[in-house]
Coordinates of C-alpha atoms in Angstrom, one line a residue:
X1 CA 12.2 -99.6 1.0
X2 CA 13.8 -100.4 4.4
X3 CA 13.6 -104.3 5.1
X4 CA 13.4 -103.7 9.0
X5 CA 10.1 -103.1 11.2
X6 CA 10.2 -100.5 13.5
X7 CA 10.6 -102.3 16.7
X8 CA 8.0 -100.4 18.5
X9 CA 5.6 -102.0 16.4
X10 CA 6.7 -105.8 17.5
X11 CA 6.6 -107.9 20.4
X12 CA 8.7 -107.3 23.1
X13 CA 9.5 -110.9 23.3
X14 CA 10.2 -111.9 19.8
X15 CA 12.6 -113.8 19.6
X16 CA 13.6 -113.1 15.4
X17 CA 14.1 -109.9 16.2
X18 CA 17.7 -109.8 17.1
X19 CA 18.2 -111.8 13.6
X20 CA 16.4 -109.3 11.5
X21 CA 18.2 -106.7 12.4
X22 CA 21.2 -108.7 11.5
X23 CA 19.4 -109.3 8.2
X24 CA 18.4 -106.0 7.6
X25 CA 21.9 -104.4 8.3
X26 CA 23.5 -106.7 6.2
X27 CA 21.0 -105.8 3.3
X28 CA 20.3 -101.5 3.8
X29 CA 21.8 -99.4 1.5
X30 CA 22.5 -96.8 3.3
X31 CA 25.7 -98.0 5.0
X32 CA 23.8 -99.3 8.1
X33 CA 22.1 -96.2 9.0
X34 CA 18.5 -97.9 8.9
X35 CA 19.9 -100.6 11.5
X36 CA 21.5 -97.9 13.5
X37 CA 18.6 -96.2 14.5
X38 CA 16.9 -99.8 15.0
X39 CA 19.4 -100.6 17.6
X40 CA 19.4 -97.0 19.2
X41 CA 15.5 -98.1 19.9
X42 CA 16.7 -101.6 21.4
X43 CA 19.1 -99.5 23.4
X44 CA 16.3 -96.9 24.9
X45 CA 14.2 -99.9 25.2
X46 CA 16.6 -101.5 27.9
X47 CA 16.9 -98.4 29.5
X48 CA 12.9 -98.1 29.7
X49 CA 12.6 -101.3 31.0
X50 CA 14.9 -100.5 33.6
X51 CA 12.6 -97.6 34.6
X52 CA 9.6 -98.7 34.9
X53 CA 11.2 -101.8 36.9
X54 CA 12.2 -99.2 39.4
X55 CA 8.8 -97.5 39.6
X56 CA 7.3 -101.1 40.2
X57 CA 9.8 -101.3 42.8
X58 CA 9.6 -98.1 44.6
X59 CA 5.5 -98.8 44.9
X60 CA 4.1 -100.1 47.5
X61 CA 1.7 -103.6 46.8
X62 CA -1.3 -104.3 48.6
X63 CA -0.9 -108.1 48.9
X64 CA -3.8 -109.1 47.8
X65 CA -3.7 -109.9 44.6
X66 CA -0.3 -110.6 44.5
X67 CA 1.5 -114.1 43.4
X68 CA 4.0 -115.5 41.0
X69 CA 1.3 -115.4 37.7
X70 CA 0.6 -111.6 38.2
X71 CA 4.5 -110.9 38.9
X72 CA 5.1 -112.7 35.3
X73 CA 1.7 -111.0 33.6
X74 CA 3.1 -107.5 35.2
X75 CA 6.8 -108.2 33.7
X76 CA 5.5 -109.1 30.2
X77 CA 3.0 -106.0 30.2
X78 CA 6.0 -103.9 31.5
X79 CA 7.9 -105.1 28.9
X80 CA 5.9 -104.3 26.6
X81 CA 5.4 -101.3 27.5
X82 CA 8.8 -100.6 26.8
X83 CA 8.8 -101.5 23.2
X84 CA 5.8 -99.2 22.4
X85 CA 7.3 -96.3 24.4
X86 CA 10.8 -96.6 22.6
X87 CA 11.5 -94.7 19.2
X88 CA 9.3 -91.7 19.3
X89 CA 10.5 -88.2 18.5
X90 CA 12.6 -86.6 21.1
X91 CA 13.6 -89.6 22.9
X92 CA 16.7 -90.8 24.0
X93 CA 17.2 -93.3 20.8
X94 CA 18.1 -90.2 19.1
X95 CA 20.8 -89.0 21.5
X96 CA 22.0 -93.1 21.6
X97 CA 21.9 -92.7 17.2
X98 CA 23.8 -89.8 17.3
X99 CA 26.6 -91.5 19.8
X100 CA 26.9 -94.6 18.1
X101 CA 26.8 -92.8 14.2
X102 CA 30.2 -90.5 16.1
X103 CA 31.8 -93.9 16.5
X104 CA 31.3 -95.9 14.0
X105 CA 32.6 -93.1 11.9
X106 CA 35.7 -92.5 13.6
X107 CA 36.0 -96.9 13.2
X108 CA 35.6 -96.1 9.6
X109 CA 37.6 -93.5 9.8
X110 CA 40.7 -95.1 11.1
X111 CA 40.2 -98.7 9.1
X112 CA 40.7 -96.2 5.4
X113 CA 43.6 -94.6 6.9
X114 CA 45.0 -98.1 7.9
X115 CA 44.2 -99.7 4.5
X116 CA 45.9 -96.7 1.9
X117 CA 49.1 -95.4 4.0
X118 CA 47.7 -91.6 2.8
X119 CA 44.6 -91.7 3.2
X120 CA 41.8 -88.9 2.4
X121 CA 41.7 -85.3 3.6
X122 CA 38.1 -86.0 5.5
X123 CA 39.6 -89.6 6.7
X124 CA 42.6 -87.7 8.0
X125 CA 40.2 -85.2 9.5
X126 CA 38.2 -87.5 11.2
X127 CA 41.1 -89.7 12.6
X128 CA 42.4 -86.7 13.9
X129 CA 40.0 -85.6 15.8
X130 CA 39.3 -88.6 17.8
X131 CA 43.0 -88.9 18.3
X132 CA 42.8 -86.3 20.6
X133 CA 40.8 -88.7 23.1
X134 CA 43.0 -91.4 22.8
X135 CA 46.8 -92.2 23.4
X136 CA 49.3 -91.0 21.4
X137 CA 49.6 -93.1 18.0
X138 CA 46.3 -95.6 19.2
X139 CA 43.3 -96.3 17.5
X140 CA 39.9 -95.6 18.9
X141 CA 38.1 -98.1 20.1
X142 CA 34.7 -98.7 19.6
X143 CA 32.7 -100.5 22.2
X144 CA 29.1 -100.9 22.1
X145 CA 26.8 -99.7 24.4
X146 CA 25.7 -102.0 27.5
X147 CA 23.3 -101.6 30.0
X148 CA 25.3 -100.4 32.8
X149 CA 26.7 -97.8 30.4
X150 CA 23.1 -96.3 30.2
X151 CA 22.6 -97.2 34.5
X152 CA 25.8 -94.6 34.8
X153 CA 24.6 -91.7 32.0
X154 CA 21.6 -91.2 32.9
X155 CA 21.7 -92.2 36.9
X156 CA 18.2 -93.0 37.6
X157 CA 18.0 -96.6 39.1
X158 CA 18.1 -96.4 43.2
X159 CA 20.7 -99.0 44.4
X160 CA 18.2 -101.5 45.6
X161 CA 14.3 -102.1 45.9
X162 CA 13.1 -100.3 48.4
X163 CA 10.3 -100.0 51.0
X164 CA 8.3 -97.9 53.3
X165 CA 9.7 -94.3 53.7
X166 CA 13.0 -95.3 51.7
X167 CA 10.3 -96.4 48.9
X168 CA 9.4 -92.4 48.4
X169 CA 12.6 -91.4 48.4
X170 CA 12.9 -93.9 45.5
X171 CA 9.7 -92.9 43.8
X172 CA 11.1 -89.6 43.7
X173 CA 14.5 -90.4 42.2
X174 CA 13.0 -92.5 39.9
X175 CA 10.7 -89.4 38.6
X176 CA 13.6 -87.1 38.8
X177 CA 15.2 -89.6 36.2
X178 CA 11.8 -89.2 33.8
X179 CA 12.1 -85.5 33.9
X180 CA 15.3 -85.5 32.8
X181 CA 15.5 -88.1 30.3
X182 CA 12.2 -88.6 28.8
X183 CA 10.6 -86.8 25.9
X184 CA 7.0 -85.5 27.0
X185 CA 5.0 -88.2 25.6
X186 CA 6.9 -90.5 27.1
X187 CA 6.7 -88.7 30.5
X188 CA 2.7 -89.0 30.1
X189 CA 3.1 -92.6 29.9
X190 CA 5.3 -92.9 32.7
X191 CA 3.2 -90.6 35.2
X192 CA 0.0 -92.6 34.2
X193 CA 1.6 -95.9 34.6
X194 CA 3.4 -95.0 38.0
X195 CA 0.2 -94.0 39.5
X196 CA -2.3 -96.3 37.9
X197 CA -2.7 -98.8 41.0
X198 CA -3.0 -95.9 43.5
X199 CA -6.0 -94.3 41.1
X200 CA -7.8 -97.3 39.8
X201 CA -7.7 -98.8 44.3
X202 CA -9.7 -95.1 44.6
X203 CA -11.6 -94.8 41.8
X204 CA -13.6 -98.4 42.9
X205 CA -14.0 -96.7 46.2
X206 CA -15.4 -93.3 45.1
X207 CA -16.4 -93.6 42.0
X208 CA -14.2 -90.9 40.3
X209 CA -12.5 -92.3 37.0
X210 CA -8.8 -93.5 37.7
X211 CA -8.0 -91.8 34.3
X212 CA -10.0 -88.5 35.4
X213 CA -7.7 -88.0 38.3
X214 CA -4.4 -88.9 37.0
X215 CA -5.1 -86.8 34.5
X216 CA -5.9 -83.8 36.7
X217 CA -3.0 -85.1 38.9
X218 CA -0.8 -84.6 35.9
X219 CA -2.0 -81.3 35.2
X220 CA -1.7 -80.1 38.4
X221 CA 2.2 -81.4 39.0
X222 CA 3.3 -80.8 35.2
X223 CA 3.1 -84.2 34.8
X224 CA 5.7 -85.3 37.9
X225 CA 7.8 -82.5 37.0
X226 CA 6.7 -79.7 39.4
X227 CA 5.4 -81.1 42.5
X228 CA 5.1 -79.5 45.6
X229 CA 8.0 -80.0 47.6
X230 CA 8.9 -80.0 51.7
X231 CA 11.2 -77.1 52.5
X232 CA 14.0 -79.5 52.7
X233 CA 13.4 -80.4 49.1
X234 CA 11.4 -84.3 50.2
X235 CA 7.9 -84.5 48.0
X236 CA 4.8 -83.4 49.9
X237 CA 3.0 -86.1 47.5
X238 CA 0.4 -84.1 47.1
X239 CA -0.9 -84.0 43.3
X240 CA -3.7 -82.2 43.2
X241 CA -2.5 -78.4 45.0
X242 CA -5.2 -78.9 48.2
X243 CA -4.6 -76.4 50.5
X244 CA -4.0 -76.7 53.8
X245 CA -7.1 -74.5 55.6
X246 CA -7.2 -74.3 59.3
X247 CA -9.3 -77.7 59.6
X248 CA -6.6 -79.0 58.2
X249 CA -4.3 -81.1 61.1
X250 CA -1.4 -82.9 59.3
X251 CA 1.3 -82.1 57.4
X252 CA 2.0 -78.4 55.6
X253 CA 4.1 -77.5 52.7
X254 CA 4.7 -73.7 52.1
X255 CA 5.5 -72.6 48.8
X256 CA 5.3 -69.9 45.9
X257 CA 2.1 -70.5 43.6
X258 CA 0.9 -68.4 41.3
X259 CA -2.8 -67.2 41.6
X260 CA -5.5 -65.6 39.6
X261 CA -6.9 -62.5 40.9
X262 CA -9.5 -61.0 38.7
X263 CA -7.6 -63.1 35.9
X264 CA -4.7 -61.3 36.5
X265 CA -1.9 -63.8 37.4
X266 CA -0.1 -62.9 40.8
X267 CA 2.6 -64.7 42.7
X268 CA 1.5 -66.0 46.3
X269 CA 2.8 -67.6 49.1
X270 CA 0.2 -70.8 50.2
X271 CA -0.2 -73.5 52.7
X272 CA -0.6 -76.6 50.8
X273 CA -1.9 -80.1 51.7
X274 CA 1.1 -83.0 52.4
X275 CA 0.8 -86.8 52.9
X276 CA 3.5 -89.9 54.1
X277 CA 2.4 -91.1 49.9
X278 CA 0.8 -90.7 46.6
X279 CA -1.9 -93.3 47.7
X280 CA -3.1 -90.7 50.5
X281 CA -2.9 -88.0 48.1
X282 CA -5.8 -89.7 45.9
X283 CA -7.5 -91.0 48.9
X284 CA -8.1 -87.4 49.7
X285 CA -9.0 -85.3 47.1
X286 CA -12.0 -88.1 46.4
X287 CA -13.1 -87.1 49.7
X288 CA -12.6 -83.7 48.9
X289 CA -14.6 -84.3 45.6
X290 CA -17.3 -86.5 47.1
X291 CA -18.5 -85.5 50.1
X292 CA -17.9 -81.5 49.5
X293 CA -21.4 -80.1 48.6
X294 CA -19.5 -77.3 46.2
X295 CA -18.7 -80.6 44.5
X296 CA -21.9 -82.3 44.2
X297 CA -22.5 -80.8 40.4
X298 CA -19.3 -81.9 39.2
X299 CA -20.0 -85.8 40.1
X300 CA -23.2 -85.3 38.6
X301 CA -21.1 -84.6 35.2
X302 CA -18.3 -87.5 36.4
X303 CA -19.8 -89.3 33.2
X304 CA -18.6 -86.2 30.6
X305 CA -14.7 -85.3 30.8
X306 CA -15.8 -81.6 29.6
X307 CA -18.6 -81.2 32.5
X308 CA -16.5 -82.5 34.8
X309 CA -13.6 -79.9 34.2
X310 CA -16.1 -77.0 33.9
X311 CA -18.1 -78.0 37.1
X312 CA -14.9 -77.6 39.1
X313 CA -13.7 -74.8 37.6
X314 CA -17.4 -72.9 38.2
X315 CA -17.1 -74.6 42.3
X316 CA -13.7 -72.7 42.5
X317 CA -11.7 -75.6 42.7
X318 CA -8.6 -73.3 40.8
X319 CA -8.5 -69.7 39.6
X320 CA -6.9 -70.5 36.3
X321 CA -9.9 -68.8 33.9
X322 CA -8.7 -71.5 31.8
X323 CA -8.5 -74.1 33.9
X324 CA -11.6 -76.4 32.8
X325 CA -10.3 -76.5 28.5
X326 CA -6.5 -77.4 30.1
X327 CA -8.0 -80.1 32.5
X328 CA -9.8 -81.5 29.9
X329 CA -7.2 -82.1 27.7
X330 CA -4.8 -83.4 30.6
X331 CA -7.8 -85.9 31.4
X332 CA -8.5 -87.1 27.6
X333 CA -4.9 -87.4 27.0
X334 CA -4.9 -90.0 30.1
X335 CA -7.4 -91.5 28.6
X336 CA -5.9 -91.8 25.4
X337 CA -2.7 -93.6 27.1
X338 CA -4.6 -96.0 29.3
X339 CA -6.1 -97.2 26.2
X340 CA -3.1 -97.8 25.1
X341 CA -1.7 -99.3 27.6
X342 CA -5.0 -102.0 27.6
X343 CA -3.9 -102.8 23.9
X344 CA -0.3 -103.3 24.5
X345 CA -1.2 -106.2 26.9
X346 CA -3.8 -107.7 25.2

């Protein structure tokens, strides 16, 4: 049996955790493959830490309840955050195992050729093709990963904290980054913690669940990864595909949808809904919600996910036929994840 934890499963501020993994690769039978994959998690972690550091950055803060002691209870949740996040399947530890596996294994490699002048058939295989990447009679060199390495791969951190219409731009980077990058459950987390101040400063207003409208949020943008977009490419920040009708007075964004006519899917052109941030975005579809008559049924249900979805499927609110089962999941799933997010910081 392996003698390291998962590090998901730990503290993200223990401070023997560095040392167990020294223990552990010193002690695994398996030529260090066990403490490989631990460190690929401490690597991803660092890099997860980083991005949610830049979503923090990129949101605007009310003020209010803002000071040094939330600042530090906010850092130690994010990092903590980052720890559970790390590890899971389809995430970038795996790509980060399989890079540092190549070069330890080239290392390897290279020090049997060095210690018996022939050497093996595979060690002269695997010495020769790294050669090809370095200079002509040199070794390869094997350099762990830092920080900055994973900053330049993976190119999601803006240059510098940002604010007011730059702090979009950066938002948007940022969830460009989490598309790219981040294994789905992973994005989940990262859509529901980008947008968990904006929902919960509504949901005390309205009444509407924070989780039941990131969830439908998430649903409606594939979970940051298809929102509707300005013809020059900027976000319209609109997250829940509102329409622009003719009452409508501020900004438009026109753009291919696909509809439901007589549940037949058809492609469309529409007018949507778009907004200066996400903030507004929530701000409005709780007015839409709450003071729409079409809409009264479905806060009568606000306190059952299921009636919820299938009151505002049966008021029209989409013309997916299957729109109330997908919603439902998308909101339960949020739900799931803010729950989780509760017990990482207690």
């Amino acid at each position: 049996m392996s003698s390291l934890q998962p590090t998901t499963q730990g503290l993200a501020a223990d401070p023997g955790a560095l040392n167990a993994l020294k223990y552990g690769a010193a002690r695994e039978g398996d030529g260090g493959k066990g403490a490989l994959k631990e460190a690929a998690k401490q690597f991803e972690s660092l890099f997860m830490r980083e991005l949610i550091k830049s979503m923090r950055d990129a949101t605007q803060k009310s003020g209010l309840l803002e000071g040094q002691g939330s600042d530090l209870g906010t850092d130690l949740l994010d990092q903590q955050l980052a720890v559970q996040l790390s590890g899971l399947p389809g995430g970038l530890s795996e790509s980060i195992e399989r890079q540092l596996s190549r070069q330890m294994n080239a290392a390897q490699a290279k020090a049997g050729t060095a210690a018996d002048g022939s050497g093996n058939a595979a060690a002269d295989a695997s010495s020769a093709n790294t050669a090809s990447t370095a200079s002509a009679g040199s070794a390869p060199e094997f350099k762990p990963l830092k920080r900055s390495d994973l900053r330049n791969l993976l190119k999601y951190a803006p240059a510098a904290p940002a604010t007011g219409a730059q702090a979009s731009a950066a938002t948007d980077q940022t969830s460009a980054a989490a598309r790219r990058a981040l294994s789905p459950s992973q994005r989940h987390a990262a859509f529901v913690q980008q947008h968990h101040q904006s929902a919960a400063t509504v949901a005390r207003e309205s009444g509407i669940p924070a989780g039941y409208m990131i969830g439908q949020a998430g649903h409606e943008t594939g979970w940051g990864k298809s929102e509707i977009r300005m013809r020059d490419g900027t976000p319209s920040h609109n997250l829940f595909g509102i329409k622009a009708t003719s009452s409508w007075k501020g900004k438009v964004a026109e753009v291919t949808t696909t509809e439901y006519i007589n549940g037949v899917p058809r492609k469309t052109t529409a007018r949507f809904r778009a907004y200066d941030s996400y903030a507004d975005s929530f701000r409005d579809y709780a007015r839409l919600i709450t003071r729409s008559p079409r809409y009264d049924k479905a806060m009568d249900q606000i306190g059952s996910v299921n009636g919820f979805a299938s009151s505002l499927q049966r008021a029209g609110y989409a013309t997916d036929p299957q729109y109330a089962a997908k919603l439902s999941r998308a909101i339960n799933m949020t739900l799931s994840l803010q729950r989780a997010q509760i017990s990482a910081q207690n």
